[in-house]
Amino acid sequence: MQVEQVPSPNFNDRKHKVDMLVLHYTGMESGEAALTRMCDPSAEVSAHYMVWEDGRITQLVAEDKRAWHAGVSVWQGDTDLNSRSVGIEIVNGGHDVPLIDGTLAPYPDVQVDALIALCKGILSRHDIPASRVVAHSDIAPARKTDPGEHFPWARLAADGIGLWPSSAALSLDESSLMPGDSGPAVSDLQNMLHAIGYGLEANGTYDETTRLVISAFQRRYVSAQITGAADPETLERIANVYGLIAGAA
């Protein structure tokens, strides 16, 4: 795997060891525009790597340095995620630059193959649990939607990168929870999402923060229905992901 070096000035020293991998899309008109921005000192943004549509990989910041990609974020109770993570920007317009018909541009197979190879290398160099391979939208659900519901998380998980619950485990009932609901069932839901890693505390009320976290979860695991409502499939998926994490603890 060849990696082009284009150093960015936007980095500083880490305060923690690396134990996370955060995936983003660039959300710009082109990879060239994203690269220029991440190398602009006034932008104050960067990532360790960028993966182009044709599978090329560019490194901007050394892995032992703190790149500036996560912003204000939280996962599994940790903050300053820039100090804890390797950040990868994947060239894709996403929601910011959709296709002319309004759909999201797909991630080409050659790009995903290169990303998988890059991630495997990173995971071989750092002790990163599967539960800490995350989307930008996971760690900042009120602000971010990348790498988007069109990102192939299941394909990465099949190669040992991140988590993916088995669809065969679904045995749906008719229960659901909606924004505005309250009570012990909502508290249980919030506790499971918090245990998975989302920055959500159990207050027993299906409030706006809960809706945003549910939307982020759906964007990754139930991508056909990003409603913010905890329908039966979403509830079952949450329980399955929670079970994967609890079983690995």
Coordinates of C-alpha atoms in Angstrom, one line a residue:
M1 CA 0.0 0.0 0.0
Q2 CA 1.6 3.3 -1.1
V3 CA 0.9 6.4 0.9
E4 CA 1.6 9.9 -0.5
Q5 CA 2.9 12.4 2.0
V6 CA 1.4 15.9 2.0
P7 CA 2.2 17.3 5.5
S8 CA -0.4 19.6 7.1
P9 CA 0.6 22.3 9.6
N10 CA -2.6 21.6 11.6
F11 CA -1.6 19.3 14.4
N12 CA -0.1 19.3 17.9
D13 CA 0.9 16.8 20.6
R14 CA -1.3 14.1 21.9
K15 CA -2.4 14.0 25.5
H16 CA -3.5 10.4 25.4
K17 CA -2.6 7.1 23.7
V18 CA -4.4 6.1 20.5
D19 CA -7.5 3.9 21.2
M20 CA -10.0 5.2 18.6
L21 CA -10.5 5.3 14.9
V22 CA -12.8 8.0 13.5
L23 CA -14.1 7.9 9.9
H24 CA -15.4 11.0 8.1
Y25 CA -16.3 12.1 4.6
T26 CA -14.8 15.3 3.2
G27 CA -18.2 16.8 2.3
M28 CA -16.6 19.1 -0.3
E29 CA -16.7 19.5 -4.1
S30 CA -13.5 17.5 -4.6
G31 CA -10.6 15.8 -2.9
E32 CA -8.3 18.6 -4.0
A33 CA -10.5 21.2 -2.3
A34 CA -10.5 19.1 0.9
L35 CA -6.7 18.6 0.8
T36 CA -6.2 22.3 0.4
R37 CA -8.4 23.1 3.3
M38 CA -6.7 20.6 5.6
C39 CA -3.3 22.1 4.7
D40 CA -4.5 25.7 5.3
P41 CA -3.3 27.0 8.8
S42 CA -6.3 29.4 9.0
A43 CA -8.8 26.5 8.6
E44 CA -7.5 24.8 11.8
V45 CA -8.7 21.4 10.5
S46 CA -6.8 18.2 9.5
A47 CA -6.9 14.5 9.5
H48 CA -4.2 11.8 9.6
Y49 CA -5.2 10.4 6.3
M50 CA -7.4 11.1 3.2
V51 CA -8.6 8.3 0.9
W52 CA -9.3 9.3 -2.7
E53 CA -12.1 7.9 -4.9
D54 CA -9.5 6.0 -7.0
G55 CA -8.0 4.4 -3.9
R56 CA -5.0 6.7 -3.5
I57 CA -4.1 7.4 0.1
T58 CA -2.6 10.7 1.4
Q59 CA -1.1 11.1 4.8
L60 CA -1.3 14.6 6.3
V61 CA -0.4 14.1 10.0
A62 CA 1.8 11.5 11.6
E63 CA -0.1 9.0 13.7
D64 CA 1.8 10.0 16.9
K65 CA 0.5 13.5 16.5
R66 CA -2.9 15.0 17.3
A67 CA -4.8 15.9 14.1
W68 CA -7.8 18.2 14.3
H69 CA -10.8 16.3 12.9
A70 CA -13.2 15.4 15.7
G71 CA -14.2 18.7 17.1
V72 CA -16.4 18.9 20.2
S73 CA -17.3 15.2 20.7
V74 CA -17.6 12.4 23.2
W75 CA -17.5 8.6 23.1
Q76 CA -17.7 6.1 26.0
G77 CA -17.3 9.0 28.4
D78 CA -14.1 10.3 26.8
T79 CA -13.6 13.8 25.5
D80 CA -10.7 15.4 23.6
L81 CA -11.1 12.6 21.0
N82 CA -8.5 14.2 18.8
S83 CA -5.9 13.2 21.3
R84 CA -7.2 9.6 21.4
S85 CA -7.9 8.9 17.7
V86 CA -6.6 8.4 14.2
G87 CA -8.9 10.4 11.8
I88 CA -9.5 9.4 8.2
E89 CA -11.2 11.6 5.7
I90 CA -12.8 9.7 2.8
V91 CA -13.3 11.8 -0.4
N92 CA -17.1 11.9 -0.8
G93 CA -19.5 14.9 -1.1
G94 CA -22.0 13.3 1.2
H95 CA -25.0 15.5 2.3
D96 CA -23.0 18.7 1.6
V97 CA -22.4 18.0 -2.1
P98 CA -25.0 15.4 -3.2
L99 CA -25.4 14.2 -6.8
I100 CA -27.5 16.2 -9.2
D101 CA -30.6 14.0 -8.5
G102 CA -30.2 14.7 -4.7
T103 CA -28.9 11.2 -3.8
L104 CA -25.6 10.6 -2.0
A105 CA -22.6 9.7 -4.1
P106 CA -21.5 6.1 -3.6
Y107 CA -18.2 5.0 -2.2
P108 CA -16.4 3.2 -5.1
D109 CA -15.2 -0.3 -4.4
V110 CA -11.6 0.6 -5.1
Q111 CA -11.9 3.4 -2.4
V112 CA -13.4 1.1 0.1
D113 CA -10.8 -1.6 -0.5
A114 CA -8.0 1.0 0.1
L115 CA -9.8 2.2 3.2
I116 CA -10.0 -1.3 4.6
A117 CA -6.3 -1.9 4.0
L118 CA -5.5 1.4 5.7
C119 CA -7.7 0.7 8.7
K120 CA -6.2 -2.8 9.1
G121 CA -2.7 -1.2 9.2
I122 CA -3.8 1.3 11.8
L123 CA -5.5 -1.4 13.9
S124 CA -2.3 -3.5 13.8
R125 CA -0.3 -0.5 15.2
H126 CA -2.7 0.6 17.9
D127 CA -4.9 -1.2 20.5
I128 CA -8.3 0.0 19.2
P129 CA -11.4 -2.0 20.3
A130 CA -14.1 -2.7 17.7
S131 CA -16.5 -0.5 19.8
R132 CA -14.2 2.5 19.3
V133 CA -14.2 2.4 15.5
V134 CA -16.7 5.2 15.0
A135 CA -18.4 7.6 12.7
H136 CA -18.0 11.3 13.1
S137 CA -21.8 11.3 13.5
D138 CA -21.5 8.8 16.4
I139 CA -19.3 11.1 18.4
A140 CA -21.0 14.4 17.5
P141 CA -24.7 13.5 16.7
A142 CA -26.0 17.0 17.1
R143 CA -23.5 18.4 14.6
K144 CA -22.4 15.8 12.1
T145 CA -23.8 13.2 9.6
D146 CA -20.6 11.8 8.1
P147 CA -19.6 9.4 6.8
G148 CA -23.3 9.0 6.0
E149 CA -26.0 6.4 5.8
H150 CA -24.5 5.3 2.4
F151 CA -21.2 4.3 4.0
P152 CA -20.6 0.4 3.9
W153 CA -20.1 -0.3 7.6
A154 CA -21.1 -3.9 7.2
R155 CA -18.4 -4.5 4.6
L156 CA -15.8 -3.0 7.0
A157 CA -17.0 -5.1 9.9
A158 CA -16.8 -8.3 7.7
D159 CA -13.0 -7.4 7.5
G160 CA -12.7 -7.0 11.2
I161 CA -13.1 -3.2 11.3
G162 CA -15.8 -2.1 13.8
L163 CA -19.0 -3.7 14.9
W164 CA -22.0 -5.0 12.9
P165 CA -24.9 -6.9 14.5
S166 CA -26.2 -10.0 12.7
S167 CA -29.5 -9.4 11.0
A168 CA -30.3 -13.1 11.7
A169 CA -30.5 -12.1 15.4
L170 CA -33.6 -9.9 14.8
S171 CA -36.8 -11.1 16.3
L172 CA -39.0 -8.0 16.2
D173 CA -41.9 -7.3 18.6
E174 CA -44.3 -4.4 18.2
S175 CA -42.9 -2.1 20.8
S176 CA -41.6 1.3 19.9
L177 CA -40.6 4.6 21.6
M178 CA -41.2 8.0 20.2
P179 CA -40.0 11.6 20.9
G180 CA -42.0 12.9 23.8
D181 CA -42.3 9.5 25.5
S182 CA -41.1 9.1 29.1
G183 CA -40.7 6.5 31.7
P184 CA -38.6 3.5 32.6
A185 CA -38.5 2.1 29.0
V186 CA -36.9 5.4 27.8
S187 CA -34.4 5.2 30.6
D188 CA -33.5 1.7 29.6
L189 CA -33.0 2.8 26.0
Q190 CA -30.9 5.7 27.0
N191 CA -28.7 3.5 29.3
M192 CA -28.1 1.1 26.4
L193 CA -27.1 3.9 24.1
H194 CA -24.8 5.4 26.8
A195 CA -23.2 2.0 27.3
I196 CA -22.6 1.7 23.5
G197 CA -20.7 5.0 23.7
Y198 CA -23.1 7.8 22.8
G199 CA -23.0 11.0 24.8
L200 CA -26.4 10.5 26.4
E201 CA -27.5 10.4 30.0
A202 CA -30.6 8.6 31.2
N203 CA -33.3 11.1 32.2
G204 CA -36.3 9.0 31.3
T205 CA -37.5 11.5 28.7
Y206 CA -37.3 11.0 24.9
D207 CA -36.0 14.5 24.4
E208 CA -34.2 16.2 21.4
T209 CA -30.8 14.9 22.5
T210 CA -32.2 11.3 22.5
R211 CA -33.8 11.9 19.1
L212 CA -30.4 13.0 17.6
V213 CA -28.6 10.1 19.1
I214 CA -31.2 7.7 17.7
S215 CA -30.8 9.3 14.3
A216 CA -27.0 8.8 14.5
F217 CA -27.5 5.2 15.5
Q218 CA -29.9 4.7 12.6
R219 CA -27.6 6.4 10.2
R220 CA -25.0 3.7 10.9
Y221 CA -27.1 0.6 11.7
V222 CA -30.6 1.1 10.3
S223 CA -29.8 3.3 7.3
A224 CA -33.1 2.8 5.5
Q225 CA -35.1 4.7 8.1
I226 CA -33.4 7.7 9.7
T227 CA -36.4 9.0 11.6
G228 CA -35.2 9.6 15.1
A229 CA -38.0 7.4 16.4
A230 CA -37.1 4.1 18.1
D231 CA -39.2 1.7 16.0
P232 CA -39.0 -2.0 16.7
E233 CA -36.1 -2.7 14.3
T234 CA -34.1 0.2 15.8
L235 CA -34.7 -1.0 19.3
E236 CA -33.6 -4.5 18.4
R237 CA -30.5 -3.2 16.7
I238 CA -29.6 -1.2 19.7
A239 CA -30.1 -4.2 22.0
N240 CA -27.9 -6.3 19.6
V241 CA -25.0 -3.7 19.5
Y242 CA -25.3 -3.3 23.2
G243 CA -25.0 -7.1 23.6
L244 CA -21.9 -7.2 21.3
I245 CA -20.2 -4.6 23.5
A246 CA -21.3 -6.1 26.8
G247 CA -20.1 -9.5 25.6
A248 CA -16.7 -8.1 24.7
A249 CA -16.2 -6.3 28.1

